[in-house]
Coordinates of N, CA and C in Angstrom, one line a residue:
X718 N 97.8 60.6 99.3 CA 98.2 61.9 100.0 C 97.1 62.8 100.2
X719 N 97.1 63.5 101.1 CA 96.0 64.6 101.1 C 96.8 65.8 100.9
X720 N 95.8 66.7 100.4 CA 96.4 68.1 100.2 C 95.8 69.0 101.6
X721 N 96.6 69.5 102.2 CA 96.2 70.3 103.4 C 96.7 71.6 103.3
X722 N 95.7 72.6 103.3 CA 95.9 74.1 103.3 C 96.4 74.8 104.7
X723 N 97.4 75.1 104.8 CA 97.9 75.5 106.1 C 97.4 77.0 106.6
X724 N 97.6 77.7 105.5 CA 97.5 79.0 105.9 C 96.5 79.8 105.0
X725 N 95.7 80.6 105.7 CA 94.6 81.3 105.0 C 94.7 82.9 105.6
X726 N 94.3 83.9 104.7 CA 94.3 85.2 105.1 C 92.9 85.5 105.2
X727 N 92.5 86.0 106.5 CA 90.9 86.1 106.6 C 90.6 87.4 106.0
X728 N 89.5 87.4 104.9 CA 88.8 88.3 104.3 C 87.4 88.3 104.7
X729 N 86.7 89.2 105.1 CA 85.3 89.3 105.2 C 84.6 90.3 104.6
X730 N 83.5 89.9 103.7 CA 82.7 91.0 103.0 C 81.3 91.1 103.5
X731 N 81.0 92.3 103.6 CA 79.5 92.4 104.3 C 78.7 93.6 103.4
X732 N 77.5 93.2 103.0 CA 76.9 94.0 102.2 C 76.0 94.9 103.3
X733 N 76.2 96.2 103.3 CA 75.6 97.1 104.2 C 74.1 97.2 104.2
X734 N 73.4 96.8 105.2 CA 72.0 96.9 105.3 C 71.4 98.3 105.2
X735 N 70.2 98.5 104.7 CA 69.8 99.8 104.3 C 70.5 100.9 103.7
X736 N 71.3 100.3 102.6 CA 72.2 101.0 101.9 C 71.8 102.2 101.5
X737 N 70.7 102.4 100.9 CA 70.4 103.9 100.2 C 70.4 105.2 101.5
X738 N 70.0 104.6 102.6 CA 69.7 105.6 103.7 C 71.4 105.9 104.1
X739 N 72.0 104.9 104.5 CA 73.3 105.0 104.9 C 74.4 105.6 104.1
X740 N 74.1 105.4 102.8 CA 74.9 106.2 101.6 C 74.7 107.6 101.6
X741 N 73.5 108.0 101.8 CA 73.1 109.5 101.7 C 73.8 110.1 103.1
X742 N 73.7 109.4 104.1 CA 74.4 110.1 105.4 C 76.0 110.1 105.4
X743 N 76.5 109.0 104.7 CA 78.0 109.0 104.7 C 78.4 109.9 103.7
X744 N 77.6 110.3 102.4 CA 78.0 111.1 101.4 C 78.0 112.7 102.1
X745 N 76.7 113.0 102.9 CA 76.8 114.2 103.6 C 78.1 114.5 104.5
X746 N 78.5 113.5 105.1 CA 79.8 113.6 105.7 C 81.1 113.9 104.9
X747 N 81.0 113.0 103.8 CA 82.0 113.2 102.9 C 82.1 114.5 102.1
X748 N 80.9 115.0 101.7 CA 80.8 116.3 100.9 C 81.0 117.5 101.6
X749 N 81.1 117.3 103.0 CA 81.3 118.4 103.8 C 83.0 118.8 104.1
X750 N 83.8 117.7 103.6 CA 85.1 117.7 103.7 C 86.1 118.3 102.8
X751 N 87.1 118.8 103.2 CA 88.2 119.2 102.1 C 89.3 118.2 101.7
X752 N 89.2 118.0 100.6 CA 90.2 116.8 100.0 C 91.3 117.4 99.5
X753 N 92.5 116.7 99.8 CA 93.9 117.2 99.1 C 94.8 115.8 98.5
X754 N 95.5 116.0 97.7 CA 96.5 114.7 97.6 C 97.1 114.3 98.9
X755 N 96.8 113.1 99.4 CA 97.3 112.6 100.6 C 98.9 112.2 100.6
X756 N 99.0 111.6 99.3 CA 100.4 111.2 98.9 C 100.5 111.8 97.4
X757 N 101.5 112.8 97.0 CA 101.6 113.1 95.5 C 102.1 112.0 94.7
X758 N 102.6 110.8 95.1 CA 102.9 109.8 94.3 C 101.7 109.0 94.1
X759 N 100.7 109.0 94.9 CA 99.5 108.0 94.6 C 98.5 108.6 93.9
X760 N 98.5 110.1 93.9 CA 97.5 110.7 93.2 C 96.0 110.3 93.5
X761 N 95.8 110.3 94.9 CA 94.4 109.9 95.4 C 93.9 111.1 96.3
X762 N 92.7 111.6 96.2 CA 92.3 112.7 97.1 C 91.7 112.3 98.2
X763 N 92.1 112.7 99.4 CA 91.7 112.2 100.7 C 91.5 113.3 101.7
X764 N 91.0 113.0 102.8 CA 91.0 113.9 103.9 C 91.8 113.3 105.3
X765 N 92.7 112.4 104.6 CA 93.5 111.6 105.7 C 94.2 112.5 106.7
X766 N 94.9 113.5 106.1 CA 95.6 114.3 106.9 C 95.1 115.6 107.6
X767 N 93.9 115.7 107.3 CA 92.9 116.8 107.9 C 92.6 116.8 109.3
X768 N 92.5 115.6 109.9 CA 92.4 115.4 111.3 C 90.7 115.8 111.7
X769 N 89.9 115.5 110.7 CA 88.5 115.9 110.8 C 87.9 114.7 112.0
X770 N 87.1 115.1 112.8 CA 86.6 114.3 114.0 C 85.0 113.6 113.7
X771 N 85.0 112.9 112.8 CA 83.5 112.5 112.6 C 83.4 110.9 112.7
X772 N 84.5 110.1 113.4 CA 84.5 108.7 113.6 C 83.3 108.3 114.4
X773 N 82.8 109.1 115.4 CA 81.6 108.7 116.0 C 80.3 108.6 115.2
X774 N 80.2 109.7 114.3 CA 79.1 109.9 113.4 C 79.1 108.5 112.5
X775 N 80.2 108.3 112.0 CA 80.4 107.0 111.0 C 80.0 105.8 111.9
X776 N 80.3 105.7 113.0 CA 80.0 104.6 114.0 C 78.6 104.4 114.0
X777 N 78.0 105.5 114.3 CA 76.4 105.6 114.4 C 75.7 105.0 113.3
X778 N 76.2 105.4 112.1 CA 75.6 104.9 111.0 C 75.8 103.5 110.6
X779 N 77.1 102.9 110.9 CA 77.4 101.6 110.5 C 77.4 100.6 111.7
X780 N 76.8 101.1 112.8 CA 76.9 100.4 114.1 C 76.6 98.9 113.9
X781 N 75.3 98.6 113.5 CA 74.7 97.5 113.2 C 75.6 96.4 112.1
X782 N 76.4 97.0 111.0 CA 77.1 96.5 110.3 C 78.4 95.9 110.9
X783 N 79.2 97.1 111.7 CA 80.3 96.8 112.3 C 80.0 95.6 113.3
X784 N 78.8 95.7 114.0 CA 78.6 94.6 115.0 C 78.4 93.3 114.4
X785 N 78.0 93.0 113.1 CA 77.8 92.0 112.3 C 79.4 91.5 112.0
X786 N 80.4 92.3 111.7 CA 81.7 91.9 111.6 C 82.0 91.4 112.9
X787 N 81.9 92.1 113.9 CA 82.5 91.7 115.3 C 82.1 90.3 115.6
X788 N 80.7 90.1 115.4 CA 80.0 88.7 115.6 C 80.8 87.6 114.5
X789 N 81.0 88.1 113.6 CA 81.8 87.1 112.4 C 83.2 86.6 113.0
X790 N 84.0 87.7 113.6 CA 85.3 87.2 113.9 C 85.3 86.9 115.5
X791 N 84.1 87.0 116.0 CA 84.1 86.7 117.4 C 84.8 87.3 118.5
X792 N 84.9 88.6 118.3 CA 85.8 89.4 119.0 C 85.4 90.9 119.0
X793 N 85.4 91.7 120.0 CA 84.9 93.0 120.3 C 86.1 93.6 119.2
X794 N 85.3 95.0 118.7 CA 86.0 95.7 117.8 C 85.9 97.3 118.3
X795 N 86.9 98.0 117.8 CA 86.8 99.5 117.9 C 87.0 100.2 116.7
X796 N 86.4 101.3 116.3 CA 86.6 102.0 115.1 C 87.8 103.1 115.4
X797 N 88.8 102.8 115.1 CA 90.2 103.7 115.4 C 90.2 104.9 114.6
X798 N 90.1 104.8 113.5 CA 90.2 106.0 112.6 C 89.4 105.7 111.3
X799 N 88.8 106.8 110.7 CA 88.2 106.7 109.5 C 88.7 107.9 108.5
X800 N 88.6 107.7 107.3 CA 88.9 108.6 106.2 C 88.2 108.2 105.0
X801 N 88.1 109.1 104.1 CA 87.3 109.4 102.7 C 88.6 109.3 101.9
X802 N 88.3 108.7 100.7 CA 89.1 109.0 99.5 C 88.3 108.9 98.1
X803 N 88.5 109.8 97.2 CA 87.9 110.0 96.0 C 89.0 109.7 94.9
X804 N 88.7 109.2 93.9 CA 89.4 108.6 92.7 C 88.8 109.3 91.5
X805 N 89.3 110.1 90.8 CA 89.0 110.7 89.4 C 90.0 109.9 88.3
X806 N 89.5 110.2 87.4 CA 90.1 109.6 86.0 C 91.8 109.9 86.2
X807 N 92.5 108.8 86.2 CA 94.0 108.8 86.4 C 94.7 108.7 87.7
X808 N 93.6 108.7 88.7 CA 94.1 108.6 90.3 C 94.2 107.1 90.5
X809 N 95.1 106.7 91.3 CA 95.5 105.4 91.8 C 96.0 105.6 93.1
X810 N 96.2 104.5 93.8 CA 97.0 104.4 95.0 C 97.9 103.3 95.1
X811 N 99.3 103.9 95.5 CA 100.5 102.8 95.6 C 100.5 101.9 96.5
X812 N 101.1 100.8 96.4 CA 100.9 99.7 97.5 C 101.6 100.2 98.9
X813 N 100.6 99.9 99.8 CA 100.6 100.1 101.1 C 99.9 99.5 102.1
X814 N 100.2 99.6 103.3 CA 99.4 98.9 104.4 C 98.9 99.9 105.4
X815 N 98.2 99.4 106.4 CA 97.5 100.3 107.4 C 98.2 99.8 108.9
X816 N 99.4 99.2 109.0 CA 99.9 98.7 110.3 C 99.9 97.3 110.4
X817 N 100.4 96.9 111.8 CA 100.5 95.7 112.0 C 99.4 94.9 112.6
X818 N 98.6 95.4 113.3 CA 97.7 95.0 114.1 C 96.3 95.5 114.0
X819 N 95.1 94.4 114.0 CA 94.0 94.8 113.7 C 93.5 94.5 112.4
X820 N 92.3 95.0 112.0 CA 91.8 95.0 110.7 C 91.5 96.3 110.0
X821 N 91.6 96.4 108.7 CA 91.1 97.6 108.0 C 89.9 97.2 107.2
X822 N 89.2 98.3 106.7 CA 88.3 98.1 105.9 C 87.9 98.9 104.9
X823 N 87.5 98.8 103.8 CA 87.2 99.7 102.7 C 85.6 99.6 102.3
X824 N 85.0 100.6 102.4 CA 83.5 100.9 102.2 C 83.3 101.5 100.9
X825 N 82.8 100.7 99.9 CA 82.6 101.3 98.6 C 81.3 102.2 98.6
X826 N 81.5 103.6 98.4 CA 80.3 104.5 98.6 C 79.7 104.8 97.1
X827 N 80.7 105.4 96.4 CA 80.3 105.5 95.0 C 81.2 104.7 94.0
X828 N 80.5 103.8 93.6 CA 81.4 102.9 92.9 C 80.5 102.0 91.8
X829 N 81.0 102.0 90.6 CA 80.3 101.4 89.3 C 81.2 100.1 89.2
X830 N 80.5 98.8 89.3 CA 81.3 97.8 89.2 C 81.8 97.5 87.7
X831 N 81.0 98.2 86.8 CA 81.4 98.1 85.3 C 82.4 98.9 84.9
X832 N 82.8 99.9 85.5 CA 83.7 100.9 85.4 C 85.0 101.1 86.2
X833 N 84.7 100.6 87.6 CA 85.8 100.9 88.5 C 86.5 99.4 88.9
X834 N 87.5 99.5 89.4 CA 88.3 98.2 90.1 C 88.5 98.3 91.5
X835 N 88.2 97.0 91.9 CA 88.3 97.0 93.4 C 89.9 96.9 93.7
X836 N 90.3 97.1 95.0 CA 91.7 97.1 95.5 C 92.5 95.6 95.3
X837 N 93.6 95.7 94.9 CA 94.4 94.4 94.8 C 95.0 94.4 96.1
X838 N 95.1 93.0 96.5 CA 95.8 92.6 97.8 C 97.0 91.9 97.5
X839 N 98.3 91.9 98.1 CA 99.4 91.3 97.8 C 99.4 90.2 99.0
X840 N 99.7 89.0 98.6 CA 99.8 87.9 99.5 C 101.3 88.1 100.5
X841 N 101.1 88.1 101.6 CA 102.5 88.2 102.3 C 103.6 87.1 102.4
X842 N 103.1 86.0 101.3 CA 104.2 85.2 101.1 C 104.0 84.7 99.7
X843 N 105.1 84.0 99.1 CA 105.1 83.6 97.6 C 104.6 82.3 97.6
X844 N 104.0 82.1 96.1 CA 103.6 80.6 96.0 C 104.9 79.7 95.9
X845 N 104.4 78.3 95.8 CA 105.5 77.2 96.1 C 106.2 77.7 94.6
X846 N 106.1 78.2 93.7 CA 107.0 78.3 92.5 C 107.7 79.6 92.6
X847 N 107.5 80.4 93.7 CA 108.1 81.5 93.9 C 107.4 82.9 93.4
X848 N 106.4 82.8 92.9 CA 105.6 83.8 92.3 C 104.9 84.6 93.5
X849 N 104.6 86.0 93.1 CA 103.9 87.0 94.0 C 102.5 86.5 93.9
X850 N 101.6 86.6 94.7 CA 100.3 86.3 94.8 C 99.5 87.6 94.8
X851 N 98.3 87.6 94.1 CA 97.3 88.8 94.3 C 96.2 88.2 94.5
X852 N 95.3 89.2 95.1 CA 93.9 88.7 95.2 C 93.1 90.0 95.0
X853 N 92.0 90.2 94.4 CA 91.1 91.0 94.2 C 89.7 90.6 94.2
X854 N 88.9 91.0 95.1 CA 87.6 90.5 95.3 C 86.5 90.7 94.3
X855 N 85.8 89.7 94.1 CA 84.9 89.6 93.3 C 83.6 90.3 93.8
X856 N 82.7 90.5 92.9 CA 81.2 91.0 93.3 C 81.2 92.3 94.4
X857 N 82.2 93.3 93.9 CA 82.1 94.4 94.7 C 81.2 95.4 94.3
X858 N 80.1 96.0 95.0 CA 79.2 96.9 94.6 C 79.3 97.9 95.5
X859 N 78.4 99.0 95.4 CA 78.2 100.0 96.3 C 77.5 99.6 97.5
X860 N 77.9 99.7 98.6 CA 77.5 99.3 99.8 C 78.2 98.1 100.4
X861 N 79.4 97.5 99.6 CA 80.1 96.4 100.2 C 81.0 97.1 101.0
X862 N 81.5 96.3 102.1 CA 82.5 96.6 102.9 C 83.5 95.3 103.2
X863 N 84.7 95.4 102.7 CA 85.7 94.4 102.7 C 86.7 94.7 104.0
X864 N 86.6 93.6 104.9 CA 87.6 93.7 106.1 C 88.7 92.8 106.0
X865 N 89.9 93.2 106.2 CA 91.2 92.4 105.9 C 92.2 92.9 107.1
X866 N 93.2 92.0 107.1 CA 94.1 92.2 108.2 C 94.7 93.6 107.7
X867 N 95.2 94.4 108.6 CA 95.8 95.7 108.4 C 97.1 95.7 107.7
X868 N 97.8 94.3 108.1 CA 99.1 94.5 107.4 C 99.2 94.0 105.8
X869 N 98.0 93.8 105.5 CA 98.2 93.3 104.1 C 98.5 94.5 103.1
X870 N 99.5 94.4 102.3 CA 99.8 95.3 101.3 C 98.6 95.3 100.5
X871 N 98.1 96.4 99.8 CA 97.2 96.5 98.9 C 97.3 97.8 98.2
X872 N 96.8 98.0 96.7 CA 96.8 99.0 96.0 C 95.6 99.3 95.1
X873 N 95.4 100.5 94.2 CA 94.4 100.5 93.6 C 95.3 101.0 92.3
X874 N 94.8 100.3 91.0 CA 95.3 100.5 89.9 C 94.7 101.9 89.3
X875 N 95.3 102.7 88.2 CA 94.8 103.8 87.7 C 93.2 103.9 87.5
X876 N 92.5 104.7 87.8 CA 91.0 104.8 87.4 C 91.0 105.2 85.8
X877 N 90.3 104.4 85.2 CA 90.2 105.0 83.7 C 88.7 105.5 83.4
X878 N 87.9 105.5 84.4 CA 86.5 106.2 84.1 C 86.5 107.5 84.5
X879 N 85.5 108.2 84.0 CA 85.1 109.5 84.0 C 84.2 109.7 85.4
X880 N 83.8 108.4 85.8 CA 82.8 108.6 87.3 C 83.9 108.5 88.4
X881 N 83.3 109.4 89.2 CA 84.1 109.4 90.3 C 83.8 107.9 91.4
X882 N 84.9 107.6 91.9 CA 85.1 106.3 92.8 C 85.4 107.0 94.2
X883 N 84.4 106.8 95.0 CA 84.2 107.3 96.5 C 84.3 106.2 97.4
X884 N 85.6 106.1 98.2 CA 85.4 105.1 99.3 C 85.6 105.7 100.6
X885 N 85.3 104.7 101.6 CA 85.9 105.2 103.1 C 86.5 104.1 103.6
X886 N 87.8 104.6 104.1 CA 88.8 103.4 104.8 C 88.5 103.5 106.2
X887 N 88.7 102.3 107.0 CA 88.5 102.6 108.4 C 89.9 101.4 108.8
X888 N 90.4 101.9 110.1 CA 91.1 100.9 110.8 C 90.3 100.6 112.2
X889 N 90.3 99.3 112.2 CA 89.7 98.7 113.4 C 90.5 98.0 114.3
X890 N 90.4 98.6 115.6 CA 91.2 97.7 116.5 C 90.4 96.4 117.1
X891 N 91.0 95.6 117.7 CA 90.2 94.4 118.1 C 91.0 93.9 119.5

């Protein structure tokens, strides 16, 4: 009897080219923003509700990397919206998704793989034993971008480090 895996969830990881230059440019944008708790339950600082308009700037910075992703999935993409989040000690993000259509991405801007945790993704179906399944990506470093279906529920465990964890989230239309 053959074992056949019928369902997969597409995750794509890209290491951003020329990261030190792009990190500096992304942090310039990020540091110019005002952050607030976007959800008091989550305890995460974000500019999500501020309606800043820097999507075009981010697209210019990451155009080659976003084209790389578009080539991987063999379809054209649009950068629909972008926002930054900062986590300090004790901050976390409750389980959430980004909608039912397209991809979302997390870009790790200030991230210490020895002190910070990557997000955890919940499988939209249970194991054959009825268990909930989670996935947490390996080898996440600064400059990693994780692309995943927007409908996937994901969360971030409480930060225990004194180092700031800065990410940029994006919703990508296909």
